CSV table of C-alpha atoms in Angstrom, one decimal:
chain,number,residue,atom,x,y,z
A,8,UNK,CA,-25.8,-42.4,4.6
A,9,UNK,CA,-27.9,-39.4,5.6
A,10,UNK,CA,-25.8,-38.9,8.8
A,11,UNK,CA,-22.6,-39.0,6.6
A,12,UNK,CA,-24.0,-36.2,4.3
A,13,UNK,CA,-25.0,-34.1,7.3
A,14,UNK,CA,-21.6,-34.5,8.9
A,15,UNK,CA,-19.8,-33.6,5.7
A,16,UNK,CA,-22.0,-30.5,5.4
A,17,UNK,CA,-21.2,-29.5,8.9
A,18,UNK,CA,-17.5,-29.8,8.2
A,19,UNK,CA,-17.8,-27.6,5.1
A,20,UNK,CA,-19.8,-25.0,7.2
A,21,UNK,CA,-17.2,-25.1,9.9
A,22,UNK,CA,-14.3,-24.7,7.4
A,23,UNK,CA,-16.1,-21.7,5.9
A,24,UNK,CA,-16.7,-20.1,9.3
A,25,UNK,CA,-13.1,-20.6,10.2
A,26,UNK,CA,-11.9,-19.1,6.9
A,27,UNK,CA,-14.2,-16.1,7.5
A,28,UNK,CA,-12.7,-15.6,11.0
A,29,UNK,CA,-9.1,-15.9,10.1
A,30,UNK,CA,-6.6,-14.3,7.7
A,31,UNK,CA,-2.9,-14.5,7.0
A,32,UNK,CA,-0.7,-11.5,7.6
A,33,UNK,CA,2.8,-11.1,6.0
A,34,UNK,CA,5.3,-8.4,7.0
A,35,UNK,CA,8.4,-7.7,5.0
A,36,UNK,CA,11.5,-6.8,7.0
A,37,UNK,CA,14.1,-4.9,5.0
A,38,UNK,CA,16.9,-5.1,7.4
A,39,UNK,CA,16.4,-8.7,8.4
A,40,UNK,CA,15.9,-9.7,4.8
A,41,UNK,CA,12.8,-11.8,5.8
A,42,UNK,CA,9.1,-12.0,5.7
A,43,UNK,CA,7.3,-12.9,8.9
A,44,UNK,CA,3.9,-14.6,8.7
A,45,UNK,CA,1.0,-14.6,11.1
A,46,UNK,CA,-2.5,-15.8,11.5
A,47,UNK,CA,-5.0,-13.1,12.3
A,48,UNK,CA,-7.6,-14.8,14.5
A,49,UNK,CA,-10.6,-12.4,14.4
A,50,UNK,CA,-12.7,-14.4,16.9
A,51,UNK,CA,-9.9,-14.1,19.5
A,52,UNK,CA,-8.7,-10.7,18.3
A,53,UNK,CA,-5.0,-11.7,18.1
A,54,UNK,CA,-2.1,-12.3,15.8
A,55,UNK,CA,-0.4,-15.7,16.1
A,56,UNK,CA,3.1,-16.2,14.6
A,57,UNK,CA,3.5,-18.8,11.8
A,58,UNK,CA,7.1,-18.4,10.9
A,59,UNK,CA,9.9,-16.2,9.3
A,60,UNK,CA,11.2,-16.8,5.8
A,61,UNK,CA,14.5,-15.5,4.3
A,62,UNK,CA,13.6,-13.4,1.2
A,63,UNK,CA,16.7,-11.2,0.8
A,64,UNK,CA,18.1,-7.9,2.2
A,65,UNK,CA,15.8,-4.9,1.5
A,66,UNK,CA,12.8,-7.1,1.0
A,67,UNK,CA,10.1,-4.4,0.9
A,68,UNK,CA,6.9,-4.0,-1.2
A,69,UNK,CA,4.7,-7.1,-1.5
A,70,UNK,CA,1.5,-8.0,-3.4
A,71,UNK,CA,-0.6,-11.2,-3.4
A,72,UNK,CA,-2.0,-12.9,-6.5
A,73,UNK,CA,-5.7,-12.6,-7.4
A,74,UNK,CA,-6.3,-16.2,-6.4
A,75,UNK,CA,-4.6,-15.6,-3.0
A,76,UNK,CA,-2.2,-18.5,-3.5
A,77,UNK,CA,1.0,-16.6,-4.2
A,78,UNK,CA,2.9,-13.8,-2.4
A,79,UNK,CA,5.3,-11.6,-4.5
A,80,UNK,CA,8.1,-9.8,-2.7
A,81,UNK,CA,10.2,-7.0,-4.3
A,82,UNK,CA,13.9,-7.3,-3.2
A,83,UNK,CA,15.6,-3.9,-3.5
A,84,UNK,CA,19.2,-5.2,-3.0
A,85,UNK,CA,21.3,-6.4,-6.0
A,86,UNK,CA,20.5,-8.4,-8.0
A,87,UNK,CA,17.1,-6.6,-8.1
A,88,UNK,CA,14.3,-9.2,-8.4
A,89,UNK,CA,10.8,-10.2,-7.3
A,90,UNK,CA,10.6,-13.3,-5.2
A,91,UNK,CA,7.6,-15.7,-5.6
A,92,UNK,CA,6.3,-17.7,-2.6
A,93,UNK,CA,3.4,-20.2,-2.6
A,94,UNK,CA,1.0,-19.6,0.3
A,95,UNK,CA,0.2,-23.0,1.9
A,96,UNK,CA,-3.2,-23.8,3.5
A,97,UNK,CA,-1.7,-23.1,7.0
A,98,UNK,CA,-0.3,-19.7,5.9
A,99,UNK,CA,3.3,-20.9,5.7
A,100,UNK,CA,5.4,-19.9,2.6
A,101,UNK,CA,7.3,-22.0,0.1
A,102,UNK,CA,9.7,-20.3,-2.3
A,103,UNK,CA,9.3,-21.3,-5.9
A,104,UNK,CA,10.8,-18.6,-8.2
A,105,UNK,CA,12.9,-15.4,-8.5
A,106,UNK,CA,12.6,-13.1,-11.5
A,107,UNK,CA,15.0,-10.2,-12.3
A,108,UNK,CA,13.6,-6.7,-12.4
A,109,UNK,CA,15.1,-3.7,-14.2
A,110,UNK,CA,15.7,-1.7,-11.0
A,111,UNK,CA,15.1,-1.6,-7.3
A,112,UNK,CA,11.3,-1.3,-7.1
A,113,UNK,CA,9.7,0.8,-4.4
A,114,UNK,CA,6.2,-0.4,-5.1
A,115,UNK,CA,4.6,-3.4,-6.7
A,116,UNK,CA,0.9,-4.1,-7.6
A,117,UNK,CA,-1.2,-6.2,-9.9
A,118,UNK,CA,-3.6,-5.0,-12.5
A,119,UNK,CA,-7.2,-5.8,-11.9
A,120,UNK,CA,-7.1,-9.0,-14.0
A,121,UNK,CA,-4.2,-10.3,-11.9
A,122,UNK,CA,-2.2,-11.1,-15.0
A,123,UNK,CA,0.4,-8.3,-14.9
A,124,UNK,CA,2.9,-7.2,-12.3
A,125,UNK,CA,3.3,-3.5,-12.1
A,126,UNK,CA,6.4,-2.2,-10.4
A,127,UNK,CA,7.9,1.3,-10.0
A,128,UNK,CA,11.4,2.4,-9.2
A,129,UNK,CA,12.1,5.5,-7.1
A,130,UNK,CA,15.9,5.4,-7.8
A,131,UNK,CA,15.7,4.3,-11.4
A,132,UNK,CA,13.0,6.8,-12.5
A,133,UNK,CA,11.0,4.1,-14.4
A,134,UNK,CA,8.3,1.5,-14.1
A,135,UNK,CA,8.0,-2.0,-15.5
A,136,UNK,CA,5.1,-4.2,-16.5
A,137,UNK,CA,5.7,-8.0,-16.5
A,138,UNK,CA,3.3,-10.8,-17.4
A,139,UNK,CA,2.5,-13.6,-14.9
A,140,UNK,CA,2.7,-17.1,-16.3
A,141,UNK,CA,0.0,-19.7,-15.8
A,142,UNK,CA,2.0,-21.2,-12.9
A,143,UNK,CA,2.2,-17.8,-11.1
A,144,UNK,CA,5.8,-17.1,-12.0
A,145,UNK,CA,6.7,-13.5,-13.1
A,146,UNK,CA,8.0,-13.7,-16.7
A,147,UNK,CA,11.5,-12.2,-16.9
A,148,UNK,CA,11.1,-10.3,-20.2
A,149,UNK,CA,9.1,-7.2,-19.4
A,150,UNK,CA,6.0,-6.4,-21.5
A,151,UNK,CA,7.1,-2.8,-21.2
A,152,UNK,CA,9.6,-0.6,-19.4
A,153,UNK,CA,8.7,3.1,-19.2
A,154,UNK,CA,11.2,5.8,-18.2
A,155,UNK,CA,9.6,8.6,-16.2
A,156,UNK,CA,10.7,11.8,-14.6
A,157,UNK,CA,12.2,12.0,-11.1
A,158,UNK,CA,11.4,9.4,-8.5
A,159,UNK,CA,8.5,7.3,-9.7
A,160,UNK,CA,7.0,6.0,-6.5
A,161,UNK,CA,3.8,4.0,-6.5
A,162,UNK,CA,1.8,2.5,-9.4
A,163,UNK,CA,-1.8,1.2,-9.8
A,164,UNK,CA,-4.6,0.9,-12.3
A,165,UNK,CA,-8.0,2.5,-11.6
A,166,UNK,CA,-10.9,0.3,-10.6
A,167,UNK,CA,-12.0,-0.2,-14.2
A,168,UNK,CA,-8.5,-1.4,-15.2
A,169,UNK,CA,-8.5,1.0,-18.2
A,170,UNK,CA,-6.1,3.6,-16.8
A,171,UNK,CA,-2.8,3.5,-14.9
A,172,UNK,CA,-1.3,6.2,-12.7
A,173,UNK,CA,2.3,6.8,-11.4
A,174,UNK,CA,3.1,9.7,-9.0
A,175,UNK,CA,6.5,11.3,-9.4
A,176,UNK,CA,7.7,12.3,-6.0
A,177,UNK,CA,10.6,14.3,-7.4
A,178,UNK,CA,8.7,16.2,-10.0
A,179,UNK,CA,5.4,16.9,-8.1
A,180,UNK,CA,3.4,15.2,-10.9
A,181,UNK,CA,0.9,12.4,-11.4
A,182,UNK,CA,1.5,10.5,-14.7
A,183,UNK,CA,-1.6,9.4,-16.6
A,184,UNK,CA,-1.7,6.5,-18.9
A,185,UNK,CA,-4.2,4.4,-20.8
A,186,UNK,CA,-3.8,0.7,-19.9
A,187,UNK,CA,-4.5,-2.2,-22.3
A,188,UNK,CA,-5.5,-5.1,-20.2
A,189,UNK,CA,-5.0,-7.6,-23.1
A,190,UNK,CA,-1.4,-6.7,-23.9
A,191,UNK,CA,-0.4,-5.1,-20.6
A,192,UNK,CA,1.0,-2.1,-22.3
A,193,UNK,CA,0.4,1.6,-21.6
A,194,UNK,CA,0.2,4.7,-23.7
A,195,UNK,CA,0.3,8.3,-22.4
A,196,UNK,CA,-3.1,9.9,-21.9
A,197,UNK,CA,-3.8,13.5,-22.8
A,198,UNK,CA,-2.5,15.3,-20.9
A,199,UNK,CA,0.3,12.9,-20.0
A,200,UNK,CA,0.5,14.3,-16.4
A,201,UNK,CA,-1.1,16.8,-14.0
A,202,UNK,CA,0.9,18.9,-11.5
A,203,UNK,CA,0.4,18.1,-7.8
A,204,UNK,CA,2.0,21.2,-6.3
A,205,UNK,CA,0.7,23.7,-3.8
A,206,UNK,CA,4.2,24.6,-2.7
A,207,UNK,CA,7.8,23.7,-3.5
A,208,UNK,CA,8.6,20.0,-3.2
A,209,UNK,CA,5.2,18.5,-2.5
A,210,UNK,CA,6.3,14.9,-3.1
A,211,UNK,CA,3.3,12.9,-4.2
A,212,UNK,CA,3.9,9.3,-3.0
A,213,UNK,CA,1.2,6.6,-2.4
A,214,UNK,CA,-2.4,6.8,-3.4
A,215,UNK,CA,-5.6,4.8,-2.9
A,216,UNK,CA,-8.9,4.7,-4.8
A,217,UNK,CA,-12.2,4.8,-3.0
A,218,UNK,CA,-13.8,1.3,-3.2
A,219,UNK,CA,-17.0,2.8,-4.8
A,220,UNK,CA,-18.2,6.0,-6.4
A,221,UNK,CA,-19.6,8.7,-4.2
A,222,UNK,CA,-23.2,10.0,-4.2
A,223,UNK,CA,-22.3,12.3,-7.0
A,224,UNK,CA,-21.2,9.3,-9.1
A,225,UNK,CA,-17.5,10.3,-8.9
A,226,UNK,CA,-14.6,8.0,-8.5
A,227,UNK,CA,-12.3,9.5,-5.9
A,228,UNK,CA,-8.5,9.0,-5.6
A,229,UNK,CA,-6.6,10.0,-2.4
A,230,UNK,CA,-3.0,11.0,-3.0
A,231,UNK,CA,-0.6,11.3,-0.1
A,232,UNK,CA,2.1,14.0,-0.4
A,233,UNK,CA,5.3,12.9,1.4
A,234,UNK,CA,6.8,16.3,2.2
A,235,UNK,CA,3.8,18.7,2.1
A,236,UNK,CA,1.8,16.8,4.7
A,237,UNK,CA,-1.4,16.7,2.7
A,238,UNK,CA,-3.9,14.4,1.1
A,239,UNK,CA,-5.0,15.5,-2.4
A,240,UNK,CA,-8.5,14.3,-3.4
A,241,UNK,CA,-8.8,13.8,-7.1
A,242,UNK,CA,-11.7,12.6,-9.3
A,243,UNK,CA,-11.5,10.4,-12.4
A,244,UNK,CA,-12.8,12.0,-15.6
A,245,UNK,CA,-14.5,10.0,-18.4
A,246,UNK,CA,-11.3,10.1,-20.5
A,247,UNK,CA,-9.2,8.6,-17.7
A,248,UNK,CA,-7.5,11.8,-16.6
A,249,UNK,CA,-7.7,13.1,-13.0
A,250,UNK,CA,-8.8,16.5,-11.7
A,251,UNK,CA,-7.6,17.7,-8.3
A,252,UNK,CA,-10.6,18.8,-6.1
A,253,UNK,CA,-9.3,19.7,-2.7
A,254,UNK,CA,-6.5,19.2,-0.2
A,255,UNK,CA,-6.7,18.1,3.4
A,256,UNK,CA,-3.8,18.2,6.0
A,257,UNK,CA,-2.8,14.7,6.7
A,258,UNK,CA,-1.7,15.2,10.3
A,259,UNK,CA,-3.2,16.7,13.4
A,260,UNK,CA,-2.4,20.5,13.1
A,261,UNK,CA,-1.0,20.4,16.7
A,262,UNK,CA,1.7,18.0,15.5
A,263,UNK,CA,2.2,19.5,12.0
A,264,UNK,CA,2.8,23.1,13.1
A,265,UNK,CA,6.1,22.1,14.7
A,266,UNK,CA,7.3,20.3,11.6
A,267,UNK,CA,9.1,21.5,8.4
A,268,UNK,CA,7.5,21.0,5.1
A,269,UNK,CA,8.4,21.2,1.4
A,270,UNK,CA,12.0,19.9,1.3
A,271,UNK,CA,12.9,16.8,-0.7
A,272,UNK,CA,15.1,14.1,1.0
A,273,UNK,CA,18.2,13.0,-0.9
A,274,UNK,CA,18.5,9.8,-2.8
A,275,UNK,CA,21.2,8.4,-0.5
A,276,UNK,CA,18.8,6.8,1.9
A,277,UNK,CA,15.7,7.1,4.1
A,278,UNK,CA,17.6,8.4,7.1
A,279,UNK,CA,20.4,10.4,5.4
A,280,UNK,CA,18.7,13.9,5.6
A,281,UNK,CA,20.5,17.3,5.7
A,282,UNK,CA,20.1,19.2,8.9
A,283,UNK,CA,16.9,21.2,9.3
A,284,UNK,CA,15.6,23.6,12.0
A,285,UNK,CA,12.5,21.5,12.6
A,286,UNK,CA,11.6,17.8,12.3
A,287,UNK,CA,10.7,17.0,8.7
A,288,UNK,CA,7.3,15.9,7.5
A,289,UNK,CA,7.7,12.5,6.1
A,290,UNK,CA,4.5,10.8,5.0
A,291,UNK,CA,4.4,7.1,4.1
A,292,UNK,CA,1.3,5.1,3.4
A,293,UNK,CA,-2.5,5.5,2.8
A,294,UNK,CA,-5.4,3.1,2.8
A,295,UNK,CA,-9.2,3.0,3.1
A,296,UNK,CA,-11.6,0.6,4.8
A,297,UNK,CA,-13.5,-1.7,2.3
A,298,UNK,CA,-16.7,0.2,2.9
A,299,UNK,CA,-15.1,3.5,2.1
A,300,UNK,CA,-16.1,5.1,5.4
A,301,UNK,CA,-12.7,5.7,6.9
A,302,UNK,CA,-9.2,6.6,5.6
A,303,UNK,CA,-5.9,6.2,7.4
A,304,UNK,CA,-2.4,7.6,6.7
A,305,UNK,CA,1.1,7.4,8.3
A,306,UNK,CA,3.8,10.0,9.1
A,307,UNK,CA,7.2,8.6,9.9
A,308,UNK,CA,9.0,11.5,11.7
A,309,UNK,CA,6.3,11.9,14.4
A,310,UNK,CA,5.5,8.1,14.3
A,311,UNK,CA,1.8,9.0,13.8
A,312,UNK,CA,-1.2,7.2,12.4
A,313,UNK,CA,-4.0,9.5,11.4
A,314,UNK,CA,-7.7,8.7,10.8
A,315,UNK,CA,-10.3,10.5,8.7
A,316,UNK,CA,-14.0,10.3,8.0
A,317,UNK,CA,-14.9,10.0,4.3
A,318,UNK,CA,-18.0,11.8,3.2
A,319,UNK,CA,-20.3,9.5,1.3
A,320,UNK,CA,-21.7,12.6,-0.5
A,321,UNK,CA,-18.6,13.9,-2.2
A,322,UNK,CA,-15.6,12.0,-0.7
A,323,UNK,CA,-14.2,14.9,1.3
A,324,UNK,CA,-12.1,14.1,4.3
A,325,UNK,CA,-12.6,15.2,7.9
A,326,UNK,CA,-9.9,14.6,10.5
A,327,UNK,CA,-10.7,12.2,13.3
A,328,UNK,CA,-7.4,12.1,15.2
A,329,UNK,CA,-3.7,11.3,15.0
A,330,UNK,CA,-2.2,8.7,17.4
A,331,UNK,CA,1.3,7.5,18.2
A,332,UNK,CA,2.1,4.2,16.6
A,333,UNK,CA,5.2,2.0,15.9
A,334,UNK,CA,8.4,4.0,15.5
A,335,UNK,CA,8.9,5.3,11.9
A,336,UNK,CA,5.7,3.7,10.5
A,337,UNK,CA,6.0,2.8,6.8
A,338,UNK,CA,3.4,0.4,5.7
A,339,UNK,CA,0.1,-0.9,7.1
A,340,UNK,CA,-2.9,-2.9,5.9
A,341,UNK,CA,-6.7,-3.1,6.7
A,342,UNK,CA,-8.6,-6.4,6.7
A,343,UNK,CA,-11.6,-7.0,4.3
A,344,UNK,CA,-14.1,-6.5,7.1
A,345,UNK,CA,-12.7,-3.1,8.0
A,346,UNK,CA,-12.5,-4.1,11.7
A,347,UNK,CA,-8.7,-4.5,11.9
A,348,UNK,CA,-5.6,-2.4,11.0
A,349,UNK,CA,-2.1,-3.8,11.3
A,350,UNK,CA,0.8,-1.3,11.4
A,351,UNK,CA,4.6,-1.8,11.0
A,352,UNK,CA,7.5,0.5,11.9
A,353,UNK,CA,11.0,0.5,10.4
A,354,UNK,CA,12.6,1.4,13.7
A,355,UNK,CA,10.4,-1.0,15.7
A,356,UNK,CA,10.8,-4.6,16.6
A,357,UNK,CA,7.0,-5.1,16.8
A,358,UNK,CA,3.9,-4.6,14.8
A,359,UNK,CA,0.6,-3.2,16.2
A,360,UNK,CA,-2.9,-4.8,15.8
A,361,UNK,CA,-5.7,-2.2,16.1
A,362,UNK,CA,-9.4,-2.6,16.2
A,363,UNK,CA,-11.3,0.0,14.1
A,364,UNK,CA,-14.3,1.5,15.9
A,365,UNK,CA,-17.1,1.0,13.4
A,366,UNK,CA,-18.9,4.2,14.5
A,367,UNK,CA,-16.1,6.7,15.1
A,368,UNK,CA,-13.3,5.3,13.0
A,369,UNK,CA,-10.9,5.6,16.0
A,370,UNK,CA,-8.2,3.0,16.5
A,371,UNK,CA,-7.9,1.0,19.7
A,372,UNK,CA,-4.7,-0.9,20.2
A,373,UNK,CA,-5.3,-4.7,20.8
A,374,UNK,CA,-1.8,-6.0,21.0
A,375,UNK,CA,1.8,-5.7,19.8
A,376,UNK,CA,3.7,-8.7,18.6
A,377,UNK,CA,7.4,-9.2,17.6
A,378,UNK,CA,8.6,-9.0,14.0
A,379,UNK,CA,11.9,-8.7,12.1
A,380,UNK,CA,14.1,-5.6,11.7
A,381,UNK,CA,13.2,-2.8,9.3
A,382,UNK,CA,9.5,-3.8,9.0
A,383,UNK,CA,8.0,-1.8,6.2
A,384,UNK,CA,5.2,-3.5,4.3
A,385,UNK,CA,2.1,-5.4,5.5
A,386,UNK,CA,-0.1,-7.6,3.3
A,387,UNK,CA,-3.3,-9.4,4.5
A,388,UNK,CA,-4.5,-12.5,2.7
A,389,UNK,CA,-8.1,-13.5,3.1
């Protein structure tokens, strides 16, 4: 009996160790209309393919449920919807539901309770809030649909889940709302927005909150501007509004000086740009490591991935370097340990797995593995 108990305990310990050393990685491929799945084996420092799943053309932003059992995929081709997939113990996916959405959604997220799906539409100039049912399905009747100014891009609540923010890429504004986590509804804060504009057509796009407050007790937000080539650092006030503190160039100056800034791209598509004398700045995504020490951002035209040190004192950014990555990088993700970064490229047939140097923050390429066409979003499930 004693031996049986010991053996069972060892099996539980082994399973826990295995879970700690592995993660599942999902990449949405807009042109293939699929999601490719991988296992990230941290002990062996490699990505192992699991399978590819048909999710629909223009499958793009994704988010995982709070219990890590469901993957939600926004499909930006008609009929616009969010596709729900159960994550199996081996990382494979099983489709279980599709729910219509009011528009093509450029970004989806969950509130901090995990009970509401937040989705924003770049083309529809709106965002929607939908409740998740007990079985994980997104309910079809929105809790609320809010019409915004031009080109709502990303959407998230703050770490306290009391406030919600939406950057308007076409209006150079950051919308500010109070968020009721019981009902899922928002009301405009006062003021209802702040301007993010150091020059014409700045284009605020994606943002990330620091995982903890800095030494001054301030909660920092980092907002990537698509067309100005900057990262705005903002701090959260007690009333849930934001104050912009400083701006850091989001690309190595040696690369940025040869690029054109401040011109909005048209609504007809990512690549349908009017002619310009210089290559256009075209920022995409931004994330921090879980310990808050390093921040990374992508620029699509130069296919660059840029690393920054984050000051623990006041959250200010210092450039580490910019490196070449997958062609036209759109989305990337960082694992919970802060040791691995996985990058996709819309014009690449592969994804890159990088190791993050824990002292310098520099990225070291480990391997590149095949993926679908039009890879644009990466989600890691641990």
